[in-house]
mmCIF file of C-alpha atoms in Angstrom:
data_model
loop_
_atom_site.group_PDB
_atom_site.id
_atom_site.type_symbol
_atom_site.label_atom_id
_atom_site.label_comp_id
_atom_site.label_asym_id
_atom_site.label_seq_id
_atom_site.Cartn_x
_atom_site.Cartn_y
_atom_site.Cartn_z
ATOM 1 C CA UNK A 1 54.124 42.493 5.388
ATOM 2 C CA UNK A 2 52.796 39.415 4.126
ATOM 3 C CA UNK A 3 49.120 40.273 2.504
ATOM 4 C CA UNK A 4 48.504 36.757 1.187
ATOM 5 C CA UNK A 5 49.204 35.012 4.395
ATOM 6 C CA UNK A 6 46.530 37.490 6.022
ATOM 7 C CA UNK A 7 44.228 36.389 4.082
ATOM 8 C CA UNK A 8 44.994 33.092 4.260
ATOM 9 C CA UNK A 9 44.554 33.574 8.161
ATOM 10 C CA UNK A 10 40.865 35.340 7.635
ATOM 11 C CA UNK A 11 39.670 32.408 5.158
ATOM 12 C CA UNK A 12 40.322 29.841 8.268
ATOM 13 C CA UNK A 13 38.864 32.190 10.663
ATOM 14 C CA UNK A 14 35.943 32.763 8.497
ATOM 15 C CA UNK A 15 35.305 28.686 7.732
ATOM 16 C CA UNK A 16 34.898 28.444 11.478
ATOM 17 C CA UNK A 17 32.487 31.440 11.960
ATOM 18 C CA UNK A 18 29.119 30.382 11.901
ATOM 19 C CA UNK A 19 26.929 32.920 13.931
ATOM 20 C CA UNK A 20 26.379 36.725 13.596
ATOM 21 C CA UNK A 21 27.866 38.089 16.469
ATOM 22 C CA UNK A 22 31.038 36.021 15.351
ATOM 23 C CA UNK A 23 30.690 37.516 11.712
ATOM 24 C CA UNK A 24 31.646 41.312 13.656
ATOM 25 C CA UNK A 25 34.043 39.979 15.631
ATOM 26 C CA UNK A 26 36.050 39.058 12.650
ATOM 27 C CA UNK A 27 35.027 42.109 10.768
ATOM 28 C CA UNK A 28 36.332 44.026 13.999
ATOM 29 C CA UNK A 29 39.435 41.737 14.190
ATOM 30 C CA UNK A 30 40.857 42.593 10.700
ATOM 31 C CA UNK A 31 38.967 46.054 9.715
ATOM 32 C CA UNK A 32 38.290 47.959 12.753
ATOM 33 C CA UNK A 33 39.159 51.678 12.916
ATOM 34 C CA UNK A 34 41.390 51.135 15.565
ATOM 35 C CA UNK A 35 42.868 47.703 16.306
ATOM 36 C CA UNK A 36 42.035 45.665 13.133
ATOM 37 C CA UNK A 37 44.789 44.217 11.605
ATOM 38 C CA UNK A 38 44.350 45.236 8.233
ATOM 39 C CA UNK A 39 43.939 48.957 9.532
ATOM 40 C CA UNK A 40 47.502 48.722 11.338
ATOM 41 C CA UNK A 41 49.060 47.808 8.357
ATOM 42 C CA UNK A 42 47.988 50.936 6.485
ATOM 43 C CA UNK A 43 48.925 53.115 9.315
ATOM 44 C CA UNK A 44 52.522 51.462 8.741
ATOM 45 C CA UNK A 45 52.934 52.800 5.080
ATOM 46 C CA UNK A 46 53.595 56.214 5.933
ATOM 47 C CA UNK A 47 56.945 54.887 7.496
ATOM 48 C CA UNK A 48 58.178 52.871 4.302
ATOM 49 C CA UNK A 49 61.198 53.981 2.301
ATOM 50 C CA UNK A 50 60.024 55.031 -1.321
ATOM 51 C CA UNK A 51 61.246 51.443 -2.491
ATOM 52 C CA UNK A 52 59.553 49.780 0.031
ATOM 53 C CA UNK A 53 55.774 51.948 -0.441
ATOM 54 C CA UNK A 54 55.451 50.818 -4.062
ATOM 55 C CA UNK A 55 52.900 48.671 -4.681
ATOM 56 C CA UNK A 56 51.532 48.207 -0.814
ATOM 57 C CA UNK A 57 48.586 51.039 -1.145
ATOM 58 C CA UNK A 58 47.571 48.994 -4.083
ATOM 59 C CA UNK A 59 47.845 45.463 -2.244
ATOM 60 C CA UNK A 60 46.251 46.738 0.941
ATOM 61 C CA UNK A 61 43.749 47.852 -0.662
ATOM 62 C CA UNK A 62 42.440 44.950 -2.823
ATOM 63 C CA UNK A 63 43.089 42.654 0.446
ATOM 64 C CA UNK A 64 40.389 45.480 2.117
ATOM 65 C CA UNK A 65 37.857 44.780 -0.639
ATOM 66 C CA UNK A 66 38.709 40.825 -0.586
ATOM 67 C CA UNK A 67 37.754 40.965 2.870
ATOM 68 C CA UNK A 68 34.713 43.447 2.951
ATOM 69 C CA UNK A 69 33.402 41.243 0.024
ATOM 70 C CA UNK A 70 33.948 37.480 2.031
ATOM 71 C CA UNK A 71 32.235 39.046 5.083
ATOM 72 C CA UNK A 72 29.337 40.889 3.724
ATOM 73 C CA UNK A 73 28.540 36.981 1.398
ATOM 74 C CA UNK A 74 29.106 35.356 4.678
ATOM 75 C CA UNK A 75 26.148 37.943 6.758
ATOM 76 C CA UNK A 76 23.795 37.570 3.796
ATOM 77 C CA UNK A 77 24.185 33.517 3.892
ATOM 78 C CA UNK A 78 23.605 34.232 7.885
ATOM 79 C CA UNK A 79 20.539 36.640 7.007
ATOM 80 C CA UNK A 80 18.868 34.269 4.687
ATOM 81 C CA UNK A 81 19.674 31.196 7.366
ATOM 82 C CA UNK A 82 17.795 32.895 9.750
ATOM 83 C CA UNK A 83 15.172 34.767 8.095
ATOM 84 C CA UNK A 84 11.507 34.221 8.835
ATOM 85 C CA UNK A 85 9.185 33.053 6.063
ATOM 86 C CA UNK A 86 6.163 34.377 5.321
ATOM 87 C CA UNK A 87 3.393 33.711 4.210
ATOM 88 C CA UNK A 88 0.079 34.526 2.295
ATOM 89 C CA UNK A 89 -2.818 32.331 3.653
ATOM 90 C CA UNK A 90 -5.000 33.764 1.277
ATOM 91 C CA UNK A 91 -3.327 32.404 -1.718
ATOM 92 C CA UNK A 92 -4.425 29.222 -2.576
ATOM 93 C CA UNK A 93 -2.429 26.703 -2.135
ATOM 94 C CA UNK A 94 -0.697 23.597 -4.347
ATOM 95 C CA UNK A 95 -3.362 20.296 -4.093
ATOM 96 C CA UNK A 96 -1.248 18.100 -2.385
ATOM 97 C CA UNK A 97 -2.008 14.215 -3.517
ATOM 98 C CA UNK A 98 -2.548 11.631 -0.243
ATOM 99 C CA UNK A 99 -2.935 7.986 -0.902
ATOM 100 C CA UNK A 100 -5.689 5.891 -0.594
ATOM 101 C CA UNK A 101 -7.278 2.528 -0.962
ATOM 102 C CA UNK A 102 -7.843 0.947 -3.906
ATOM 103 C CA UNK A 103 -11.922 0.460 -4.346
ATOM 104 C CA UNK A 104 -11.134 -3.713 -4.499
ATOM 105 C CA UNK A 105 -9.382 -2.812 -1.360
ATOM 106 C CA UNK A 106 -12.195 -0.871 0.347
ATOM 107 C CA UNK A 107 -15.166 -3.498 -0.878
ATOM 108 C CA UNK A 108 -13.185 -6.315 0.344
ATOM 109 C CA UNK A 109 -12.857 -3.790 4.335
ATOM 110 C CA UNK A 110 -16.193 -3.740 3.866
ATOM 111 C CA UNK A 111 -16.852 -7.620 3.868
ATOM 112 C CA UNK A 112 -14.223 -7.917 6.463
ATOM 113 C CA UNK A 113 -16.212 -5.586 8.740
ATOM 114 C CA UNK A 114 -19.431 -7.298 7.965
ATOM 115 C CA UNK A 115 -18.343 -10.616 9.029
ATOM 116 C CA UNK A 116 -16.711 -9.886 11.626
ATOM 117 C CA UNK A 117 -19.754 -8.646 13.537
ATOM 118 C CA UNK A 118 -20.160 -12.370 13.034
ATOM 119 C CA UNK A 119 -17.555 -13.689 14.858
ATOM 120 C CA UNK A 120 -15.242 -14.179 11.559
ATOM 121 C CA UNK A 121 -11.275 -13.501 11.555
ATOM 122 C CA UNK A 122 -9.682 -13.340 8.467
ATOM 123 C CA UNK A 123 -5.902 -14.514 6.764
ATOM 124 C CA UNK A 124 -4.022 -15.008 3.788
ATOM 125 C CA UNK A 125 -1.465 -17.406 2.756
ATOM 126 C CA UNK A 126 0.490 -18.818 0.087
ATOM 127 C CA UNK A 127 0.063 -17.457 -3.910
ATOM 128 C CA UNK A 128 2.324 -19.988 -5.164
ATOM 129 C CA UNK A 129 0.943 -23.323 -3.351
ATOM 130 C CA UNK A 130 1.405 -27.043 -4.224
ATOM 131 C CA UNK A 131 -1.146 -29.300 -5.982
ATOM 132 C CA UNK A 132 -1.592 -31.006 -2.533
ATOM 133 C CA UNK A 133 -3.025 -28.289 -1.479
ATOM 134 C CA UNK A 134 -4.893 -26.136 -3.870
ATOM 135 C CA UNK A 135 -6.604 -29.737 -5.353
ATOM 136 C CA UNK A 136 -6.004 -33.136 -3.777
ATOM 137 C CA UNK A 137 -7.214 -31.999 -0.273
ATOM 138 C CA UNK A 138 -10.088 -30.116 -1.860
ATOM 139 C CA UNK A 139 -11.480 -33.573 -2.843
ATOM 140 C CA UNK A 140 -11.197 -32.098 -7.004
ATOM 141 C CA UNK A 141 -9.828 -35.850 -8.409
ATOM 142 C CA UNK A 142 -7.000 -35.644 -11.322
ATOM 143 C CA UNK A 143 -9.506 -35.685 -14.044
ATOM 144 C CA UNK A 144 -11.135 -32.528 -13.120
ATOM 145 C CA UNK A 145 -11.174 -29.947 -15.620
ATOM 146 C CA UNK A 146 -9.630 -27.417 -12.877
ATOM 147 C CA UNK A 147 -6.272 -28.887 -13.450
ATOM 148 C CA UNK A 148 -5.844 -28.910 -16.788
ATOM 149 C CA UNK A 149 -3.171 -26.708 -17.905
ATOM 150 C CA UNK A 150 -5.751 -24.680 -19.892
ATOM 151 C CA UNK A 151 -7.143 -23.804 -16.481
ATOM 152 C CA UNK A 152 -4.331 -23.200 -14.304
ATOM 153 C CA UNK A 153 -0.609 -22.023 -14.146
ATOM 154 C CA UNK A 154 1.588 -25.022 -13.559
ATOM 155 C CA UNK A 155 5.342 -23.913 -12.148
ATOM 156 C CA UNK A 156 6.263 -27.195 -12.327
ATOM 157 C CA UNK A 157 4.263 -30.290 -11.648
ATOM 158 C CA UNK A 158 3.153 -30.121 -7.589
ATOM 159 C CA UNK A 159 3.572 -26.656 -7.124
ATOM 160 C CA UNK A 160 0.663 -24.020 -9.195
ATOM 161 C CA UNK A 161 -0.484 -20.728 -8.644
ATOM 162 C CA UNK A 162 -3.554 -21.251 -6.946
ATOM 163 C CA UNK A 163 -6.745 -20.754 -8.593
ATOM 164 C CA UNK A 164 -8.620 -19.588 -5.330
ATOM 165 C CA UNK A 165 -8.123 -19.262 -1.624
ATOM 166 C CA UNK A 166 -9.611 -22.632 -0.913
ATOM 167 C CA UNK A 167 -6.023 -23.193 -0.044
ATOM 168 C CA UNK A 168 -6.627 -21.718 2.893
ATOM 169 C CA UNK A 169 -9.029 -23.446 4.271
ATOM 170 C CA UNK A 170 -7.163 -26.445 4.223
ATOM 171 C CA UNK A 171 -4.242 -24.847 5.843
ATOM 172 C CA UNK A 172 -6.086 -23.208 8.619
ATOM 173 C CA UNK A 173 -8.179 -26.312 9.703
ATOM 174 C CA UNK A 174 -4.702 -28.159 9.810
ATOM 175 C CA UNK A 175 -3.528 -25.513 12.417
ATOM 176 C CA UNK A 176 -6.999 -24.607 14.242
ATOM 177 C CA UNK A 177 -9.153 -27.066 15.934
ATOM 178 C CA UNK A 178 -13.053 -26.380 15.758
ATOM 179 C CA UNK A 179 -15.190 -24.592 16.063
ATOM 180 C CA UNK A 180 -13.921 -21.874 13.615
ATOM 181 C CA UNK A 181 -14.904 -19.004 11.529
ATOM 182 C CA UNK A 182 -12.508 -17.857 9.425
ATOM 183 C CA UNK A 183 -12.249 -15.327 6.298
ATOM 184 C CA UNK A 184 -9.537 -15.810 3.627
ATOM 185 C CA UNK A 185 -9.200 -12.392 1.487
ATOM 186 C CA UNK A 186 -6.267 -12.920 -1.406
ATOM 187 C CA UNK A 187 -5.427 -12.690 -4.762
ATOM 188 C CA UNK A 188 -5.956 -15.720 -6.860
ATOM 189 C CA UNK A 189 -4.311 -16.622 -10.875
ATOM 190 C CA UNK A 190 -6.064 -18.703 -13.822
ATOM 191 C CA UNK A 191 -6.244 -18.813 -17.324
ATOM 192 C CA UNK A 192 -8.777 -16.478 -18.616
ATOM 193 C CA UNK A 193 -8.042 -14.215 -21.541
ATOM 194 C CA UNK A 194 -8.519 -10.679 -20.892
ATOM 195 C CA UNK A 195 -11.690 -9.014 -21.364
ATOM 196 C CA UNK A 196 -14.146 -6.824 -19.556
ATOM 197 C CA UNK A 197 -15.411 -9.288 -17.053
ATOM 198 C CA UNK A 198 -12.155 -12.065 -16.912
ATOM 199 C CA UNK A 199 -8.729 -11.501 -15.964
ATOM 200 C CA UNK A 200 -5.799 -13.864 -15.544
ATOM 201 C CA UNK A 201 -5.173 -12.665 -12.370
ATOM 202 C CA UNK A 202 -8.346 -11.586 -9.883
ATOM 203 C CA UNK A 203 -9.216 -11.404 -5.944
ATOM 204 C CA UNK A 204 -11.695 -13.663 -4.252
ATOM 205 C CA UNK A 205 -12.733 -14.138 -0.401
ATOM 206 C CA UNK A 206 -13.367 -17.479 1.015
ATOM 207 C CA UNK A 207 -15.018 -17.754 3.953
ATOM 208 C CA UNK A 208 -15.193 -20.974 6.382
ATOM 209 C CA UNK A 209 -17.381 -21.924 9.691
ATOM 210 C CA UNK A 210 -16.973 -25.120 10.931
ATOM 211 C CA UNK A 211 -18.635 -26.421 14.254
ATOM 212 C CA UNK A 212 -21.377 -28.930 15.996
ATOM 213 C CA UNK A 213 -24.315 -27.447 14.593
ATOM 214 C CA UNK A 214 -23.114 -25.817 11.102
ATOM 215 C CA UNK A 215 -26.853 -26.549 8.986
ATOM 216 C CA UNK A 216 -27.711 -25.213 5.545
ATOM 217 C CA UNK A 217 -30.210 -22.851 6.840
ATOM 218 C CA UNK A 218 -27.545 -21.059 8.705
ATOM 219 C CA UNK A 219 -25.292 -20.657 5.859
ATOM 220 C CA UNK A 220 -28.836 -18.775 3.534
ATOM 221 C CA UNK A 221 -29.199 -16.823 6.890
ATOM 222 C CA UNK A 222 -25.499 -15.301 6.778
ATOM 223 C CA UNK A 223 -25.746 -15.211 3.018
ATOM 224 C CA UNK A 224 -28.968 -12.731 2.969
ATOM 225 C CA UNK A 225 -27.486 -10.848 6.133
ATOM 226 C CA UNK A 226 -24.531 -9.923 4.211
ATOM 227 C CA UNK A 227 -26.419 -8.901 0.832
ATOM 228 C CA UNK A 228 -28.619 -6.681 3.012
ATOM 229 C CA UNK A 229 -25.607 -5.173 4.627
ATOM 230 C CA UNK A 230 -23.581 -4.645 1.628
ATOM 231 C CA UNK A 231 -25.917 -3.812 -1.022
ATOM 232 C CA UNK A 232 -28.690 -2.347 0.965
ATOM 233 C CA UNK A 233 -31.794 -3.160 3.059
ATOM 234 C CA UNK A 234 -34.229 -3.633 0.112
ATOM 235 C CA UNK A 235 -31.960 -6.304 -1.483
ATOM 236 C CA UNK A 236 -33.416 -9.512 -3.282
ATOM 237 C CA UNK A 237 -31.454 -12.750 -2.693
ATOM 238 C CA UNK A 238 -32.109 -16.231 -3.762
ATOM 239 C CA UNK A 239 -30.177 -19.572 -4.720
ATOM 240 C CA UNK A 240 -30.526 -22.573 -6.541
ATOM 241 C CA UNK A 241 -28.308 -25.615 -6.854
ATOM 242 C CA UNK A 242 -24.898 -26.015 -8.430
ATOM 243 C CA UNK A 243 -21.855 -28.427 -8.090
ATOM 244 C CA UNK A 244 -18.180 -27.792 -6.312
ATOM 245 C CA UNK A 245 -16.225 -31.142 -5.500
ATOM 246 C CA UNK A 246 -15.371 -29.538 -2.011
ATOM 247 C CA UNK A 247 -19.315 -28.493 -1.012
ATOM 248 C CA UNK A 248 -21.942 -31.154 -0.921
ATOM 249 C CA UNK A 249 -24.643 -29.844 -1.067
ATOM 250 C CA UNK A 250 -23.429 -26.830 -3.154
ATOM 251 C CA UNK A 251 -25.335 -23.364 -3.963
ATOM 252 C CA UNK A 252 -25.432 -20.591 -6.227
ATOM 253 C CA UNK A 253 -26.061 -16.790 -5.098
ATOM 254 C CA UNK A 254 -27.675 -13.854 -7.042
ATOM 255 C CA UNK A 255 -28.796 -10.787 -5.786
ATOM 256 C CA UNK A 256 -31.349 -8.658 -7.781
ATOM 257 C CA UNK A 257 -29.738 -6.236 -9.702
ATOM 258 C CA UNK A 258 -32.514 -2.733 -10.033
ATOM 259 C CA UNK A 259 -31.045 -2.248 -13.713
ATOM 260 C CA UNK A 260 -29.241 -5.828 -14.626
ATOM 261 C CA UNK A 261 -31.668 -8.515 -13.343
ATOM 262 C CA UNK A 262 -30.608 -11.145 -11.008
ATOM 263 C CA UNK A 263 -26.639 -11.224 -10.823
ATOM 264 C CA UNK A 264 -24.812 -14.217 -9.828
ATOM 265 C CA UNK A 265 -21.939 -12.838 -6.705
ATOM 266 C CA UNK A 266 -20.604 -15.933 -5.005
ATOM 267 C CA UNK A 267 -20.740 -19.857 -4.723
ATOM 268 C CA UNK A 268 -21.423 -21.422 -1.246
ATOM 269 C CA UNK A 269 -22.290 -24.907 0.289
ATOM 270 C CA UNK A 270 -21.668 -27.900 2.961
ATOM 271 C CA UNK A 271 -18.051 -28.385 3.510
ATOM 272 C CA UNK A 272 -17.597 -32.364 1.944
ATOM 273 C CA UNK A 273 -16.813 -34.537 4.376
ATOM 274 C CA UNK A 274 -13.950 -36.123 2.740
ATOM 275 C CA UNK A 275 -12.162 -32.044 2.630
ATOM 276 C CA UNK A 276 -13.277 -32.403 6.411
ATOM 277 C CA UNK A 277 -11.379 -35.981 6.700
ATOM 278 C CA UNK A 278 -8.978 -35.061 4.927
ATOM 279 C CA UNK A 279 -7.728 -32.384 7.597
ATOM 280 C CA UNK A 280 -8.399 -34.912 10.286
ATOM 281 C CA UNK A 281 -11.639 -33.707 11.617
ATOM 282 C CA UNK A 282 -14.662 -35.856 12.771
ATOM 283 C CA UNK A 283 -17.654 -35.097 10.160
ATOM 284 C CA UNK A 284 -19.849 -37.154 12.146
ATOM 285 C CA UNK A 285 -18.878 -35.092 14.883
ATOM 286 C CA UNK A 286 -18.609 -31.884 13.033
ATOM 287 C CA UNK A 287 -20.073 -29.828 9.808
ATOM 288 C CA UNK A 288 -18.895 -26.849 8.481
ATOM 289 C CA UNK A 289 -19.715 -24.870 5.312
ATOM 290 C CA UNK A 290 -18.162 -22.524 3.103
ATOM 291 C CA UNK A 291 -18.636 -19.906 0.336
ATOM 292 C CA UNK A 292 -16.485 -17.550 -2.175
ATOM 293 C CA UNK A 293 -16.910 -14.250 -3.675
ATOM 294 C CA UNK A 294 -15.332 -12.246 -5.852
ATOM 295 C CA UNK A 295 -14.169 -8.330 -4.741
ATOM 296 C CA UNK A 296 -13.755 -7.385 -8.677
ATOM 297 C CA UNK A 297 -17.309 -8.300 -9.265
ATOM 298 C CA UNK A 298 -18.574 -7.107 -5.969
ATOM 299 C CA UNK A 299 -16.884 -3.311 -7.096
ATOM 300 C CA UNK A 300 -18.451 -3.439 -9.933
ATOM 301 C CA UNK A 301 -21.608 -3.853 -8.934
ATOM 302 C CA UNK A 302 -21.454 -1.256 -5.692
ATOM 303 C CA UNK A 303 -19.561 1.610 -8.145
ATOM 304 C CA UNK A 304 -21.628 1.089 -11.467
ATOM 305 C CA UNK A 305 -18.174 -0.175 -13.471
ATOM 306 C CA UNK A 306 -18.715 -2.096 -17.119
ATOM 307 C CA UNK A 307 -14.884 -3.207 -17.867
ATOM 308 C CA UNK A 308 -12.881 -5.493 -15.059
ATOM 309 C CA UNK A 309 -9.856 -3.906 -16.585
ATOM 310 C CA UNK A 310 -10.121 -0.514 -15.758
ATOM 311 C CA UNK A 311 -9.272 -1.530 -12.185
ATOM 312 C CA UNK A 312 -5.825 -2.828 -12.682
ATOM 313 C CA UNK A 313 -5.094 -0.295 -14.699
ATOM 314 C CA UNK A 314 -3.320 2.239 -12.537
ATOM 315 C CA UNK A 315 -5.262 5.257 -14.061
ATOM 316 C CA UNK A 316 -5.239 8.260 -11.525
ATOM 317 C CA UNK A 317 -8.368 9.796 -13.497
ATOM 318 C CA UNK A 318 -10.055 6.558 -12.403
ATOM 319 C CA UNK A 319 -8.612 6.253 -9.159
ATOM 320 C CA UNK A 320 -9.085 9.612 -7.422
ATOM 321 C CA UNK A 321 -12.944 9.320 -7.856
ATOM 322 C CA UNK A 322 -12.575 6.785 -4.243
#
């Protein structure tokens, strides 16, 4: 009798016994009472010659306990497999962390949603954009201060990280034909050291209309109808005059801030009709205008923050109060 071989042969029947039923079958198969294999064997030792008995109790049975031992591993692995879990709903459970938006992220929904009950769509484009057209077709001339390298992050010469989304503009009257209205959401790079109100790298939102009857008055109209919407009802707006090479004439905004006094939140004005040539539209046919915001500032108005950096600064603490 060849003990190692049988259990050998139950190893390669066990490997390919998954299920329960299978797990007694096998148990059956080798240690049943009356046909298992194992119990045949023993029945045989009687019959040995003295020579041939010594030893084989021994052997048959540690190959009995080898066996017993696989199977009753294999029925607890089955057990636990198959077992139900249950559980307490009355302990409380582990807080379980979901994402969500960034507050720059919601404010700048927000505008989205506001203008386009307006008619407005809105797209992004290019960070890394060439001096074509982030300044020339902005009508901003080579002198301006804009360009110096103080001011802005030169890759090489023609190509810059832009300094705002005015890039856009130019790119989507090149592939749109008025009329248009148009918002251009995106994150924007120049050279401000950091502190609480300045950062090298910021968001701004651009928006554009340009059509037949585009008029100044229409431009304070949408101006005050989005204060009123985004800071409230009761809100104070006014503007006074201010220079941009690409608006003429150009406009500051402030709102009335309950504890700060009037706060300055975005720049606006007449599209120039050279930016308008320049993309190969009519200005005596057509006038547009244009104005940009900042989402940092806007945030920190709406949520009552004093530093600019807290909001890059990836601090959950901060964070999970949206």
């Amino acid at each position: 009798m060849n003990l190692d071989k049988l259990l050998n042969d139950f190893q390669k029947d066990l490997s390919k016994t998954k299920k329960s039923d299978g797990l007694e079958e096998l148990r059956i198969k080798y240690l049943g009472r009356k046909k298992g294999i194992l119990t045949k064997i023993t029945a045989t030792i009687p019959s040995l010659t003295a020579d041939e008995r010594g030893g084989v109790g021994t052997k048959v049975r540690k190959a009995r306990d080898r066996i017993e031992r696989l199977l009753e591993e294999a029925i607890r692995r089955d057990k636990d497999s198959r077992e139900e879990k249950i559980y307490d709903v009355t302990i409380f459970g582990n807080k379980v962390d979901h994402g969500r938006l960034h507050p720059i992220s919601l404010v700048i929904e927000d505008i989205k949603e506001i203008f386009h009950y307006l008619g407005f769509v809105w797209t992004d484009g290019p960070e890394v954009e060439s001096d074509f057209y982030n300044f020339q077709m902005l009508n901003i001339p080579p002198n301006h201060p804009a360009r110096d390298t103080q001011q802005t992050y030169y890759i090489d010469e023609n190509t810059v990280l832009r300094t705002h989304t005015s890039n856009m503009q130019i790119r989507f009257l090149k592939q749109h034909k008025p009329p248009i209205r148009a918002l251009f959401p995106g994150r924007v790079y120049r050279r401000d050291m950091p502190d609480a109100t300045h950062l090298p790298s910021f968001y701004q939102l651009e928006g554009l209309l340009v059509d037949k009857h585009a008029s100044m008055t229409d431009l304070l109209g949408v101006l005050d109808f989005f204060a009123k919407r985004f800071f409230g009802q009761q809100t104070k707006v006014r503007v006074y005059g201010h220079h941009f090479p690409y608006t003429e004439p150009s406009i500051e905004v402030e709102v009335l801030h309950p504890k700060k006094g009037w706060i300055e939140i975005m720049g606006a004005g007449m599209v120039h009709p050279n930016v308008l040539k320049n993309v190969g539209v009519d200005p005596r046919k057509y006038r547009g205008w244009a104005f940009g915001m900042g989402p940092d500032r806007l945030v920190m108005l709406r949520y009552g923050i004093e530093d600019l950096r807290i909001l890059y600064s990836s601090s959950n603490n901060f964070l999970d109060q949206f």
